[in-house]
Every structure is written in structure tokens, then in C-alpha cells.
Amino acid sequence: MTLLYVENEFRTEEIDYTAKLTITHIDTAREEPYVFEINLTGTGFVSPPPPPANLTAPVDGATNVALKPTFTWVRDFPDPILEEQVLRISLSADMTDFIPVTHGAITATMGSTTLTSDLEYNTKYFWRIDRRRGAGAAAVWSYSEVRSFTTETTIEPPIFSIAFAEPDFGDVLVGENHLAPFSITNTSNEPISVYLEFENDYDGVFNIMLSGNIVLPQLMALIPIPAGYTLSFEILFSPAEVQSYNTNFIITHFIDGALGDFSIEIPITGAGYMATTPPPGQVTLVSPTNGATGQPLRPTLSWQQPEGTVTGYYVYRGTTANPSTNQANLVYTAPNETTLSWTHTTDLEHNTMYHWQVVAINSTGNGEASASWSFTTLSPITNPPQNL
């Protein structure tokens, strides 16, 4: 018998193997059979990575990509032991962090998948396909090239402009109302609808008024505005307590009856105060006229009584404009509202420009300071006349 064996070593996957090949020849002419034993050995090895996927879409650098894009690649080789394909998406080109996404199932034989969750608008993403062959410690991966794409921008709503007279209502007496006109103009060629509301209404402190009627702290229905038309209304501020108030007035645009992605928030502030009477009005100065020269060293300053309740006046004088900003310039306090002038009781300097202001006061507080006026005193007499 002739025995021919070409290779006495074989290869397997993952682990080392030894085996023995036994060949028995039975010859009827012999009592004992011929037995041939051949030792066979083998060593496990790691499979090479599968070929990287050949990406097709989205193309590298694609823009205006849908929020649920479809990713495709070419499965251009037969590989019966390719076990997994994975879509990776990241916000960084080095693919260090993957963002969680949901998509259709990907089998080892597929070449496409579509996201089932939205990406963000107007955002640049990076993607690749990872492939695996083998499992456990013997798993090996290949990685496709990294491509980028940018998603679509938000849908631009029809254009409108707004005009608001007073986003800061200032101080309003508790229990009183302050109105500020507001308008929205549809400057597009299409009709639009808007929804108006306050972020919080402070129990009716802020209200919307249409045609003089309060329409709750927020409008409960859409307001249509035809193309080119202006919606005019008023914001009503009614402070209920002595405190500051702030909120956001929100204008939300609707498209075809559905909530749009476009809204504007306008901060609105105001404060309530409690007083029997408001502070006095602004004083109007009378004389010396502004810029007067040659004034005596003890000039008389006079002014007019302003609107409102007045219990006295503060008179300020200094050598720089707006002397009322420095309390050290206070030179006289008038005792009542009928005191509308004051004469200096000591001499001023010769040939010097002075600035002066008057502030009306009452039990609530100070009124706004008057305009800052100036006058210049006379020059000294250098050659007095001789007695003859």
C-alpha cells in the first residue's frame, strides 16, 4: 500500500488544535492489520478585518440634508462571515463621541438605513460605517472614511414686523392702569396667524386689550392677519402690589393651522408703588436767564411752580453744570410751594460763571431736576470814581 500525504499541518480559528490521523489496512492474508498513525497539528489565527464600506450618500459636504436622512453604501464583496454593520454619527470630525440616533435595522447584507429620529436643524454632522467580522476576543473591525453633511435650516415663516411703545412700563401707582400700544404688521404676501400670550400673567397684572376690551392674560385662539394688514392692540399693566414685575410677551407664528417653529419673546417690566400723591413735576427756571452776564454778587434766583403737589424746593448752585447731582451744592431749601425765589445772603466771586438748578419736593419724593442754567457775575471795578 502506498500512502501519500501532502501537508501534515492545518489551521483553525481561535484556538490551538492537535489531532492524530489513523489509517488501518486490513489484509486478509495477515492476522494483524497494518496501522499507520500521522500526527497533525494546527494553530488558531485571527481573521483579517472585512473591507471598509464604500459610502455613497449623503455625499461628503452635502448641505440642506433632511432631518431623517437615508445613508447608503456599497456592499461590493461577498463575505459570508461579515457579522455586523454599524452606523456611527458624531458632531466631531475625529468621531470621538457618537450621538444616539434611532434608525432602521442594518443586517450584514444591507447597504442602507434611514433615521427614524430627527437630527437638529442647521447642524454639521460626521458619519461612517463600521463593519465587524468575528466575535468576542477574535472580533475585528473595519472603518469607512468619515464624511460630513449639514442638515436643513428651519422653515422661514412669513415675515412680520412688530412695534411696541413701552416694553418698560416704569412706576405705576398700585391699583391704576397703564396702557401701551402694540402692533404686528404682516409684511409678507401670504396671510399669517399668530398666538399671543404672556410667559406668566401675575394674576392679571398684564393683559391684552383689543378694541378697548380685555382678552384675558392670553389669547385662547389664533388671530389671523391678512397680507399687508396690521393688528393693533394694547398691553395693559395693572400693578397689584408694591413690587417689580417682569414677564415675556410671546408672539408665536402658526403655519397652516399648525404650531410653527418661529416665535418672538419680548421682555416686559414694570413696578407698582403706593403713594397718596405722585412726586411733583419739573420746575421751570425764570431768572437770571440762561447765560446771563454782569450779575450782582448777591443775585436773586426765581422759578415757576410745577404741576402736582409741592411742599418745598431744593436750590442747587455750583461751578459745573448739573449741580443737583452733588448734594454739597445744595444752598437753600424753600419751606413751601409759594416760595418761588431766593436771594443770596453772601457775596459770590467776581467774574465767575455759576450753574444752578431747582428741584420740587413733597412727601412722596423729589421731582425731576430743572434744566441746568448758568450766569456770570460782574467784573470788579478797578478805578473807582474820586470825590471832588
mmCIF file of C-alpha atoms in Angstrom:
data_model
loop_
_atom_site.group_PDB
_atom_site.id
_atom_site.type_symbol
_atom_site.label_atom_id
_atom_site.label_comp_id
_atom_site.label_asym_id
_atom_site.label_seq_id
_atom_site.Cartn_x
_atom_site.Cartn_y
_atom_site.Cartn_z
ATOM 1 C CA MET A 1 0.000 0.000 0.000
ATOM 2 C CA THR A 2 1.253 3.407 -0.880
ATOM 3 C CA LEU A 3 0.341 6.412 1.383
ATOM 4 C CA LEU A 4 0.761 9.936 0.122
ATOM 5 C CA TYR A 5 0.075 12.975 2.454
ATOM 6 C CA VAL A 6 0.942 16.403 1.201
ATOM 7 C CA GLU A 7 0.583 18.601 4.358
ATOM 8 C CA ASN A 8 0.671 17.392 7.905
ATOM 9 C CA GLU A 9 -0.351 20.765 9.489
ATOM 10 C CA PHE A 10 -3.706 22.518 9.335
ATOM 11 C CA ARG A 11 -5.125 25.892 10.503
ATOM 12 C CA THR A 12 -8.246 26.564 12.530
ATOM 13 C CA GLU A 13 -9.806 29.640 14.077
ATOM 14 C CA GLU A 14 -9.414 30.920 17.616
ATOM 15 C CA ILE A 15 -7.574 28.087 19.446
ATOM 16 C CA ASP A 16 -4.727 25.585 19.047
ATOM 17 C CA TYR A 17 -5.570 22.080 17.919
ATOM 18 C CA THR A 18 -3.726 18.723 17.806
ATOM 19 C CA ALA A 19 -5.075 15.637 16.133
ATOM 20 C CA LYS A 20 -3.970 12.187 15.005
ATOM 21 C CA LEU A 21 -4.867 10.598 11.663
ATOM 22 C CA THR A 22 -5.029 6.835 11.902
ATOM 23 C CA ILE A 23 -5.196 4.668 8.772
ATOM 24 C CA THR A 24 -5.807 0.975 9.219
ATOM 25 C CA HIS A 25 -5.272 -1.502 6.403
ATOM 26 C CA ILE A 26 -6.759 -4.879 6.821
ATOM 27 C CA ASP A 27 -5.124 -7.659 4.851
ATOM 28 C CA THR A 28 -6.958 -10.956 4.972
ATOM 29 C CA ALA A 29 -3.693 -12.733 4.498
ATOM 30 C CA ARG A 30 -2.416 -11.312 7.789
ATOM 31 C CA GLU A 31 -3.661 -11.928 11.225
ATOM 32 C CA GLU A 32 -2.862 -8.361 12.337
ATOM 33 C CA PRO A 33 -3.886 -5.198 10.341
ATOM 34 C CA TYR A 34 -1.377 -2.590 9.246
ATOM 35 C CA VAL A 35 -1.869 0.640 11.247
ATOM 36 C CA PHE A 36 -0.387 3.979 10.166
ATOM 37 C CA GLU A 37 -0.544 6.913 12.567
ATOM 38 C CA ILE A 38 0.174 10.515 11.419
ATOM 39 C CA ASN A 39 0.297 13.364 13.962
ATOM 40 C CA LEU A 40 -1.462 16.554 12.796
ATOM 41 C CA THR A 41 -1.096 19.967 14.437
ATOM 42 C CA GLY A 42 -2.803 23.322 13.920
ATOM 43 C CA THR A 43 -2.702 26.847 15.390
ATOM 44 C CA GLY A 44 -5.623 29.302 15.748
ATOM 45 C CA PHE A 45 -5.358 32.627 13.903
ATOM 46 C CA VAL A 46 -7.282 35.981 13.846
ATOM 47 C CA SER A 47 -9.323 36.749 10.785
ATOM 48 C CA PRO A 48 -8.326 39.889 8.835
ATOM 49 C CA PRO A 49 -10.736 42.857 9.038
ATOM 50 C CA PRO A 50 -13.505 43.000 6.452
ATOM 51 C CA PRO A 51 -13.041 45.517 3.646
ATOM 52 C CA PRO A 52 -14.277 49.027 4.636
ATOM 53 C CA ALA A 53 -17.693 50.087 3.394
ATOM 54 C CA ASN A 54 -17.758 52.285 0.292
ATOM 55 C CA LEU A 55 -20.032 55.221 1.235
ATOM 56 C CA THR A 56 -22.354 56.681 -1.410
ATOM 57 C CA ALA A 57 -24.879 59.070 0.207
ATOM 58 C CA PRO A 58 -25.071 61.666 1.592
ATOM 59 C CA VAL A 59 -22.088 62.844 -0.407
ATOM 60 C CA ASP A 60 -19.261 64.414 1.563
ATOM 61 C CA GLY A 61 -20.059 68.049 2.437
ATOM 62 C CA ALA A 62 -23.739 67.735 1.498
ATOM 63 C CA THR A 63 -25.992 70.581 2.671
ATOM 64 C CA ASN A 64 -29.718 71.002 3.287
ATOM 65 C CA VAL A 65 -29.956 67.332 4.250
ATOM 66 C CA ALA A 66 -33.273 66.159 5.709
ATOM 67 C CA LEU A 67 -33.557 65.693 9.470
ATOM 68 C CA LYS A 68 -34.144 61.962 8.901
ATOM 69 C CA PRO A 69 -31.575 61.235 6.190
ATOM 70 C CA THR A 70 -31.050 57.940 4.404
ATOM 71 C CA PHE A 71 -27.470 56.619 4.459
ATOM 72 C CA THR A 72 -26.281 54.295 1.693
ATOM 73 C CA TRP A 73 -23.092 52.404 0.973
ATOM 74 C CA VAL A 74 -21.946 49.724 -1.478
ATOM 75 C CA ARG A 75 -21.697 46.138 -0.401
ATOM 76 C CA ASP A 76 -19.228 45.280 -3.116
ATOM 77 C CA PHE A 77 -17.788 41.970 -1.937
ATOM 78 C CA PRO A 78 -19.052 38.516 -0.922
ATOM 79 C CA ASP A 79 -18.252 37.896 2.725
ATOM 80 C CA PRO A 80 -20.186 35.052 4.341
ATOM 81 C CA ILE A 81 -18.714 35.733 7.767
ATOM 82 C CA LEU A 82 -19.371 39.522 7.916
ATOM 83 C CA GLU A 83 -21.451 39.644 11.087
ATOM 84 C CA GLU A 84 -22.342 43.284 11.775
ATOM 85 C CA GLN A 85 -22.542 46.749 10.214
ATOM 86 C CA VAL A 86 -22.981 49.840 12.418
ATOM 87 C CA LEU A 87 -23.872 53.436 11.510
ATOM 88 C CA ARG A 88 -21.862 55.972 13.534
ATOM 89 C CA ILE A 89 -22.802 59.695 13.692
ATOM 90 C CA SER A 90 -20.829 62.361 15.541
ATOM 91 C CA LEU A 91 -20.562 66.134 15.890
ATOM 92 C CA SER A 92 -16.768 65.991 15.623
ATOM 93 C CA ALA A 93 -14.594 65.041 12.677
ATOM 94 C CA ASP A 94 -12.439 62.752 14.810
ATOM 95 C CA MET A 95 -15.553 60.706 15.690
ATOM 96 C CA THR A 96 -14.604 60.626 19.367
ATOM 97 C CA ASP A 97 -18.186 60.905 20.610
ATOM 98 C CA PHE A 98 -21.148 59.253 18.941
ATOM 99 C CA ILE A 99 -24.601 60.774 19.295
ATOM 100 C CA PRO A 100 -27.527 58.443 19.995
ATOM 101 C CA VAL A 101 -29.826 58.011 16.995
ATOM 102 C CA THR A 102 -32.510 55.545 16.033
ATOM 103 C CA HIS A 103 -32.745 54.054 12.564
ATOM 104 C CA GLY A 104 -33.938 51.087 10.627
ATOM 105 C CA ALA A 105 -32.311 47.736 11.264
ATOM 106 C CA ILE A 106 -28.992 47.064 9.499
ATOM 107 C CA THR A 107 -28.086 43.481 8.679
ATOM 108 C CA ALA A 108 -24.754 42.220 7.427
ATOM 109 C CA THR A 109 -26.143 42.055 3.900
ATOM 110 C CA MET A 110 -27.698 45.546 3.745
ATOM 111 C CA GLY A 111 -26.297 48.727 2.231
ATOM 112 C CA SER A 112 -28.658 51.424 3.543
ATOM 113 C CA THR A 113 -30.624 52.666 6.531
ATOM 114 C CA THR A 114 -32.841 55.660 7.329
ATOM 115 C CA LEU A 115 -33.018 57.544 10.612
ATOM 116 C CA THR A 116 -36.318 57.352 12.482
ATOM 117 C CA SER A 117 -35.454 60.221 14.877
ATOM 118 C CA ASP A 118 -34.820 63.831 13.889
ATOM 119 C CA LEU A 119 -31.414 65.448 13.852
ATOM 120 C CA GLU A 120 -31.048 69.121 14.738
ATOM 121 C CA TYR A 121 -31.695 71.895 12.218
ATOM 122 C CA ASN A 122 -28.744 73.604 10.542
ATOM 123 C CA THR A 123 -26.122 71.367 12.187
ATOM 124 C CA LYS A 124 -22.980 69.798 10.747
ATOM 125 C CA TYR A 125 -22.631 66.048 11.354
ATOM 126 C CA PHE A 126 -19.975 63.430 10.557
ATOM 127 C CA TRP A 127 -20.713 59.779 9.756
ATOM 128 C CA ARG A 128 -19.134 56.452 8.861
ATOM 129 C CA ILE A 129 -19.971 52.731 8.674
ATOM 130 C CA ASP A 130 -18.178 50.255 10.933
ATOM 131 C CA ARG A 131 -18.001 46.551 9.969
ATOM 132 C CA ARG A 132 -17.274 43.562 12.202
ATOM 133 C CA ARG A 133 -16.038 40.066 11.428
ATOM 134 C CA GLY A 134 -15.701 37.507 14.180
ATOM 135 C CA ALA A 135 -16.882 37.676 17.766
ATOM 136 C CA GLY A 136 -15.546 38.015 21.258
ATOM 137 C CA ALA A 137 -11.782 38.264 21.530
ATOM 138 C CA ALA A 138 -11.490 37.346 17.861
ATOM 139 C CA ALA A 139 -13.691 40.252 16.660
ATOM 140 C CA VAL A 140 -12.052 42.569 14.135
ATOM 141 C CA TRP A 141 -13.458 45.835 12.768
ATOM 142 C CA SER A 142 -13.035 47.956 9.666
ATOM 143 C CA TYR A 143 -13.982 51.640 9.411
ATOM 144 C CA SER A 144 -15.104 53.517 6.346
ATOM 145 C CA GLU A 145 -13.988 57.022 5.505
ATOM 146 C CA VAL A 146 -15.593 59.825 7.522
ATOM 147 C CA ARG A 147 -17.998 62.080 5.633
ATOM 148 C CA SER A 148 -19.813 65.240 6.691
ATOM 149 C CA PHE A 149 -23.200 66.765 5.933
ATOM 150 C CA THR A 150 -25.252 69.724 7.198
ATOM 151 C CA THR A 151 -28.960 69.484 7.908
ATOM 152 C CA GLU A 152 -31.611 71.806 6.552
ATOM 153 C CA THR A 153 -32.389 75.171 8.123
ATOM 154 C CA THR A 154 -35.676 75.866 9.847
ATOM 155 C CA ILE A 155 -38.622 76.730 7.647
ATOM 156 C CA GLU A 156 -38.781 80.504 7.384
ATOM 157 C CA PRO A 157 -42.231 81.764 8.333
ATOM 158 C CA PRO A 158 -43.901 84.661 6.528
ATOM 159 C CA ILE A 159 -42.318 87.910 7.614
ATOM 160 C CA PHE A 160 -43.959 90.241 10.106
ATOM 161 C CA SER A 161 -42.791 93.330 11.956
ATOM 162 C CA ILE A 162 -43.722 94.491 15.428
ATOM 163 C CA ALA A 163 -43.963 97.868 17.138
ATOM 164 C CA PHE A 164 -44.166 98.169 20.916
ATOM 165 C CA ALA A 165 -44.308 101.607 22.523
ATOM 166 C CA GLU A 166 -43.234 100.731 26.040
ATOM 167 C CA PRO A 167 -41.569 97.409 26.969
ATOM 168 C CA ASP A 168 -40.744 99.062 30.326
ATOM 169 C CA PHE A 169 -43.877 100.493 31.959
ATOM 170 C CA GLY A 170 -41.863 102.146 34.743
ATOM 171 C CA ASP A 171 -43.540 103.059 38.046
ATOM 172 C CA VAL A 172 -47.321 102.834 38.128
ATOM 173 C CA LEU A 173 -49.476 103.539 41.177
ATOM 174 C CA VAL A 174 -50.918 100.372 42.692
ATOM 175 C CA GLY A 175 -54.492 99.938 41.509
ATOM 176 C CA GLU A 176 -54.090 102.177 38.470
ATOM 177 C CA ASN A 177 -53.669 101.121 34.837
ATOM 178 C CA HIS A 178 -51.082 101.946 32.249
ATOM 179 C CA LEU A 179 -51.645 101.208 28.557
ATOM 180 C CA ALA A 180 -49.009 100.778 25.858
ATOM 181 C CA PRO A 181 -49.939 100.445 22.176
ATOM 182 C CA PHE A 182 -48.662 97.419 20.258
ATOM 183 C CA SER A 183 -48.965 96.359 16.634
ATOM 184 C CA ILE A 184 -47.991 93.446 14.391
ATOM 185 C CA THR A 185 -47.799 94.048 10.640
ATOM 186 C CA ASN A 186 -47.857 91.202 8.142
ATOM 187 C CA THR A 187 -45.259 92.365 5.616
ATOM 188 C CA SER A 188 -45.403 89.176 3.543
ATOM 189 C CA ASN A 189 -47.576 88.258 0.590
ATOM 190 C CA GLU A 190 -49.314 85.465 2.486
ATOM 191 C CA PRO A 191 -51.846 85.516 5.334
ATOM 192 C CA ILE A 192 -50.460 84.536 8.721
ATOM 193 C CA SER A 193 -51.881 83.655 12.133
ATOM 194 C CA VAL A 194 -50.346 84.467 15.493
ATOM 195 C CA TYR A 195 -50.899 83.362 19.065
ATOM 196 C CA LEU A 196 -50.239 85.946 21.788
ATOM 197 C CA GLU A 197 -49.532 85.117 25.414
ATOM 198 C CA PHE A 198 -47.548 86.111 28.481
ATOM 199 C CA GLU A 199 -44.974 83.794 29.999
ATOM 200 C CA ASN A 200 -46.752 84.373 33.311
ATOM 201 C CA ASP A 201 -49.652 86.710 33.930
ATOM 202 C CA TYR A 202 -49.189 87.560 37.644
ATOM 203 C CA ASP A 203 -52.915 87.117 38.270
ATOM 204 C CA GLY A 204 -53.915 89.545 35.574
ATOM 205 C CA VAL A 205 -51.260 92.213 36.138
ATOM 206 C CA PHE A 206 -50.531 92.117 32.385
ATOM 207 C CA ASN A 207 -53.422 91.874 29.935
ATOM 208 C CA ILE A 208 -54.070 92.132 26.223
ATOM 209 C CA MET A 209 -56.734 94.591 25.100
ATOM 210 C CA LEU A 210 -58.388 94.534 21.688
ATOM 211 C CA SER A 211 -60.701 97.440 20.822
ATOM 212 C CA GLY A 212 -60.652 98.537 24.454
ATOM 213 C CA ASN A 213 -61.727 95.149 25.795
ATOM 214 C CA ILE A 214 -59.562 92.856 27.913
ATOM 215 C CA VAL A 215 -58.986 89.496 26.234
ATOM 216 C CA LEU A 216 -57.642 87.579 29.242
ATOM 217 C CA PRO A 217 -53.936 87.353 30.098
ATOM 218 C CA GLN A 218 -53.540 85.361 26.905
ATOM 219 C CA LEU A 219 -55.497 84.893 23.718
ATOM 220 C CA MET A 220 -57.064 81.476 23.561
ATOM 221 C CA ALA A 221 -57.420 81.410 19.780
ATOM 222 C CA LEU A 222 -55.369 82.188 16.707
ATOM 223 C CA ILE A 223 -55.541 85.714 15.341
ATOM 224 C CA PRO A 224 -55.392 85.862 11.533
ATOM 225 C CA ILE A 225 -53.571 88.767 9.891
ATOM 226 C CA PRO A 226 -54.081 89.115 6.116
ATOM 227 C CA ALA A 227 -51.145 90.013 3.895
ATOM 228 C CA GLY A 228 -50.211 93.666 4.309
ATOM 229 C CA TYR A 229 -52.502 94.241 7.292
ATOM 230 C CA THR A 230 -51.645 95.477 10.786
ATOM 231 C CA LEU A 231 -53.092 94.093 14.000
ATOM 232 C CA SER A 232 -53.250 96.880 16.608
ATOM 233 C CA PHE A 233 -53.967 96.324 20.281
ATOM 234 C CA GLU A 234 -52.745 97.432 23.707
ATOM 235 C CA ILE A 235 -50.885 95.888 26.623
ATOM 236 C CA LEU A 236 -52.446 96.779 29.991
ATOM 237 C CA PHE A 237 -50.266 96.934 33.120
ATOM 238 C CA SER A 238 -52.164 96.995 36.432
ATOM 239 C CA PRO A 239 -49.785 96.532 39.388
ATOM 240 C CA ALA A 240 -51.468 94.807 42.327
ATOM 241 C CA GLU A 241 -48.684 95.274 44.887
ATOM 242 C CA VAL A 242 -45.666 97.422 45.650
ATOM 243 C CA GLN A 243 -43.120 95.327 43.800
ATOM 244 C CA SER A 244 -41.368 94.880 40.476
ATOM 245 C CA TYR A 245 -42.929 92.785 37.725
ATOM 246 C CA ASN A 246 -41.361 91.166 34.683
ATOM 247 C CA THR A 247 -42.539 88.708 32.085
ATOM 248 C CA ASN A 248 -42.095 87.822 28.414
ATOM 249 C CA PHE A 249 -44.723 88.731 25.848
ATOM 250 C CA ILE A 250 -44.624 85.836 23.382
ATOM 251 C CA ILE A 251 -45.736 86.005 19.759
ATOM 252 C CA THR A 252 -45.929 82.555 18.152
ATOM 253 C CA HIS A 253 -46.382 82.194 14.414
ATOM 254 C CA PHE A 254 -48.591 79.452 13.013
ATOM 255 C CA ILE A 255 -48.282 77.859 9.580
ATOM 256 C CA ASP A 256 -51.400 76.287 8.019
ATOM 257 C CA GLY A 257 -53.016 75.924 11.415
ATOM 258 C CA ALA A 258 -50.054 74.116 12.963
ATOM 259 C CA LEU A 259 -47.643 75.488 15.522
ATOM 260 C CA GLY A 260 -44.651 76.939 13.701
ATOM 261 C CA ASP A 261 -41.030 76.942 14.779
ATOM 262 C CA PHE A 262 -40.836 80.725 14.929
ATOM 263 C CA SER A 263 -41.644 82.819 17.991
ATOM 264 C CA ILE A 264 -40.517 86.128 19.481
ATOM 265 C CA GLU A 265 -40.170 86.848 23.179
ATOM 266 C CA ILE A 266 -40.265 90.497 24.262
ATOM 267 C CA PRO A 267 -39.240 91.218 27.875
ATOM 268 C CA ILE A 268 -41.753 93.471 29.656
ATOM 269 C CA THR A 269 -41.089 95.109 33.020
ATOM 270 C CA GLY A 270 -42.924 97.436 35.378
ATOM 271 C CA ALA A 271 -43.208 98.314 39.050
ATOM 272 C CA GLY A 272 -46.031 99.197 41.400
ATOM 273 C CA TYR A 273 -45.742 101.856 44.087
ATOM 274 C CA MET A 274 -48.066 103.097 46.787
ATOM 275 C CA ALA A 275 -48.445 106.839 47.384
ATOM 276 C CA THR A 276 -51.227 109.321 48.099
ATOM 277 C CA THR A 277 -49.756 111.734 45.586
ATOM 278 C CA PRO A 278 -47.119 111.325 42.907
ATOM 279 C CA PRO A 279 -43.847 113.265 43.041
ATOM 280 C CA PRO A 280 -44.017 116.894 41.772
ATOM 281 C CA GLY A 281 -43.363 117.878 38.188
ATOM 282 C CA GLN A 282 -40.244 119.540 36.808
ATOM 283 C CA VAL A 283 -39.510 123.141 37.809
ATOM 284 C CA THR A 284 -39.112 125.799 35.107
ATOM 285 C CA LEU A 285 -36.410 128.424 35.791
ATOM 286 C CA VAL A 286 -37.141 132.129 35.239
ATOM 287 C CA SER A 287 -34.178 134.368 36.087
ATOM 288 C CA PRO A 288 -31.384 135.078 35.678
ATOM 289 C CA THR A 289 -31.849 133.900 32.137
ATOM 290 C CA ASN A 290 -29.575 131.166 30.952
ATOM 291 C CA GLY A 291 -26.130 132.551 30.065
ATOM 292 C CA ALA A 292 -26.771 135.980 31.655
ATOM 293 C CA THR A 293 -23.654 138.073 32.406
ATOM 294 C CA GLY A 294 -22.858 141.007 34.675
ATOM 295 C CA GLN A 295 -24.960 139.641 37.505
ATOM 296 C CA PRO A 296 -24.633 141.092 41.032
ATOM 297 C CA LEU A 297 -22.652 139.246 43.663
ATOM 298 C CA ARG A 298 -25.885 138.514 45.546
ATOM 299 C CA PRO A 299 -28.246 137.627 42.708
ATOM 300 C CA THR A 300 -31.874 136.603 43.113
ATOM 301 C CA LEU A 301 -32.860 133.257 41.607
ATOM 302 C CA SER A 302 -36.504 132.721 40.638
ATOM 303 C CA TRP A 303 -38.596 129.899 39.161
ATOM 304 C CA GLN A 304 -42.151 128.762 38.417
ATOM 305 C CA GLN A 305 -44.250 126.321 40.441
ATOM 306 C CA PRO A 306 -44.554 122.974 38.610
ATOM 307 C CA GLU A 307 -47.545 120.664 38.289
ATOM 308 C CA GLY A 308 -48.517 118.461 41.190
ATOM 309 C CA THR A 309 -48.377 118.874 44.937
ATOM 310 C CA VAL A 310 -45.314 120.810 46.148
ATOM 311 C CA THR A 311 -44.200 121.271 49.759
ATOM 312 C CA GLY A 312 -40.869 122.968 49.091
ATOM 313 C CA TYR A 313 -37.864 123.353 46.815
ATOM 314 C CA TYR A 314 -34.165 122.489 46.851
ATOM 315 C CA VAL A 315 -31.905 125.135 45.248
ATOM 316 C CA TYR A 316 -28.525 123.937 43.989
ATOM 317 C CA ARG A 317 -25.595 126.122 42.832
ATOM 318 C CA GLY A 318 -22.116 125.166 41.672
ATOM 319 C CA THR A 319 -19.348 125.937 39.246
ATOM 320 C CA THR A 320 -20.089 122.957 36.955
ATOM 321 C CA ALA A 321 -23.208 122.005 35.021
ATOM 322 C CA ASN A 322 -25.968 119.960 36.700
ATOM 323 C CA PRO A 323 -25.065 120.917 40.272
ATOM 324 C CA SER A 324 -28.012 118.921 41.686
ATOM 325 C CA THR A 325 -26.023 115.733 41.142
ATOM 326 C CA ASN A 326 -23.805 116.731 44.078
ATOM 327 C CA GLN A 327 -25.546 117.238 47.411
ATOM 328 C CA ALA A 328 -22.735 119.562 48.511
ATOM 329 C CA ASN A 329 -24.136 122.120 46.042
ATOM 330 C CA LEU A 330 -27.438 122.465 47.976
ATOM 331 C CA VAL A 331 -27.532 126.161 49.053
ATOM 332 C CA TYR A 332 -31.159 126.741 50.016
ATOM 333 C CA THR A 333 -34.337 124.799 50.961
ATOM 334 C CA ALA A 334 -37.576 126.685 50.298
ATOM 335 C CA PRO A 335 -40.171 125.995 53.059
ATOM 336 C CA ASN A 336 -43.333 125.852 50.925
ATOM 337 C CA GLU A 337 -44.757 125.808 47.428
ATOM 338 C CA THR A 338 -45.291 129.588 47.291
ATOM 339 C CA THR A 339 -41.630 130.407 47.786
ATOM 340 C CA LEU A 340 -40.565 130.887 44.167
ATOM 341 C CA SER A 341 -37.336 132.898 44.574
ATOM 342 C CA TRP A 342 -34.262 133.190 46.730
ATOM 343 C CA THR A 343 -31.639 135.931 47.099
ATOM 344 C CA HIS A 344 -28.075 135.129 48.036
ATOM 345 C CA THR A 345 -27.126 136.330 51.509
ATOM 346 C CA THR A 346 -23.356 136.321 50.911
ATOM 347 C CA ASP A 347 -21.264 137.625 48.058
ATOM 348 C CA LEU A 348 -20.277 135.376 45.177
ATOM 349 C CA GLU A 349 -16.928 135.683 43.419
ATOM 350 C CA HIS A 350 -16.397 138.379 40.775
ATOM 351 C CA ASN A 351 -16.395 137.442 37.118
ATOM 352 C CA THR A 352 -17.294 133.787 37.788
ATOM 353 C CA MET A 353 -19.718 131.511 35.971
ATOM 354 C CA TYR A 354 -22.177 129.671 38.223
ATOM 355 C CA HIS A 355 -24.666 126.913 37.349
ATOM 356 C CA TRP A 356 -27.970 126.452 39.172
ATOM 357 C CA GLN A 357 -30.960 124.100 39.372
ATOM 358 C CA VAL A 358 -34.168 123.809 41.395
ATOM 359 C CA VAL A 359 -35.925 120.570 42.459
ATOM 360 C CA ALA A 360 -39.528 120.498 43.741
ATOM 361 C CA ILE A 361 -40.274 118.125 46.631
ATOM 362 C CA ASN A 362 -43.238 116.631 48.502
ATOM 363 C CA SER A 363 -43.901 113.786 50.946
ATOM 364 C CA THR A 364 -43.704 111.186 48.178
ATOM 365 C CA GLY A 365 -40.283 112.227 46.909
ATOM 366 C CA ASN A 366 -38.396 114.587 44.660
ATOM 367 C CA GLY A 367 -39.490 115.746 41.240
ATOM 368 C CA GLU A 368 -37.201 115.824 38.252
ATOM 369 C CA ALA A 369 -34.462 118.476 38.489
ATOM 370 C CA SER A 370 -34.926 121.592 36.383
ATOM 371 C CA ALA A 371 -32.728 122.378 33.417
ATOM 372 C CA SER A 372 -29.205 123.460 34.369
ATOM 373 C CA TRP A 373 -28.805 127.231 33.743
ATOM 374 C CA SER A 374 -25.769 129.445 34.175
ATOM 375 C CA PHE A 375 -24.976 133.090 34.899
ATOM 376 C CA THR A 376 -21.742 135.070 35.264
ATOM 377 C CA THR A 377 -21.134 137.651 37.975
ATOM 378 C CA LEU A 378 -19.875 141.146 37.206
ATOM 379 C CA SER A 379 -16.205 142.063 36.988
ATOM 380 C CA PRO A 380 -14.592 144.057 39.807
ATOM 381 C CA ILE A 381 -14.349 147.872 39.451
ATOM 382 C CA THR A 382 -10.636 148.609 39.016
ATOM 383 C CA ASN A 383 -10.761 152.507 39.079
ATOM 384 C CA PRO A 384 -13.466 153.723 41.480
ATOM 385 C CA PRO A 385 -14.540 157.399 40.958
ATOM 386 C CA GLN A 386 -12.749 160.077 43.141
ATOM 387 C CA ASN A 387 -14.658 162.506 45.379
ATOM 388 C CA LEU A 388 -14.251 166.002 44.080
#
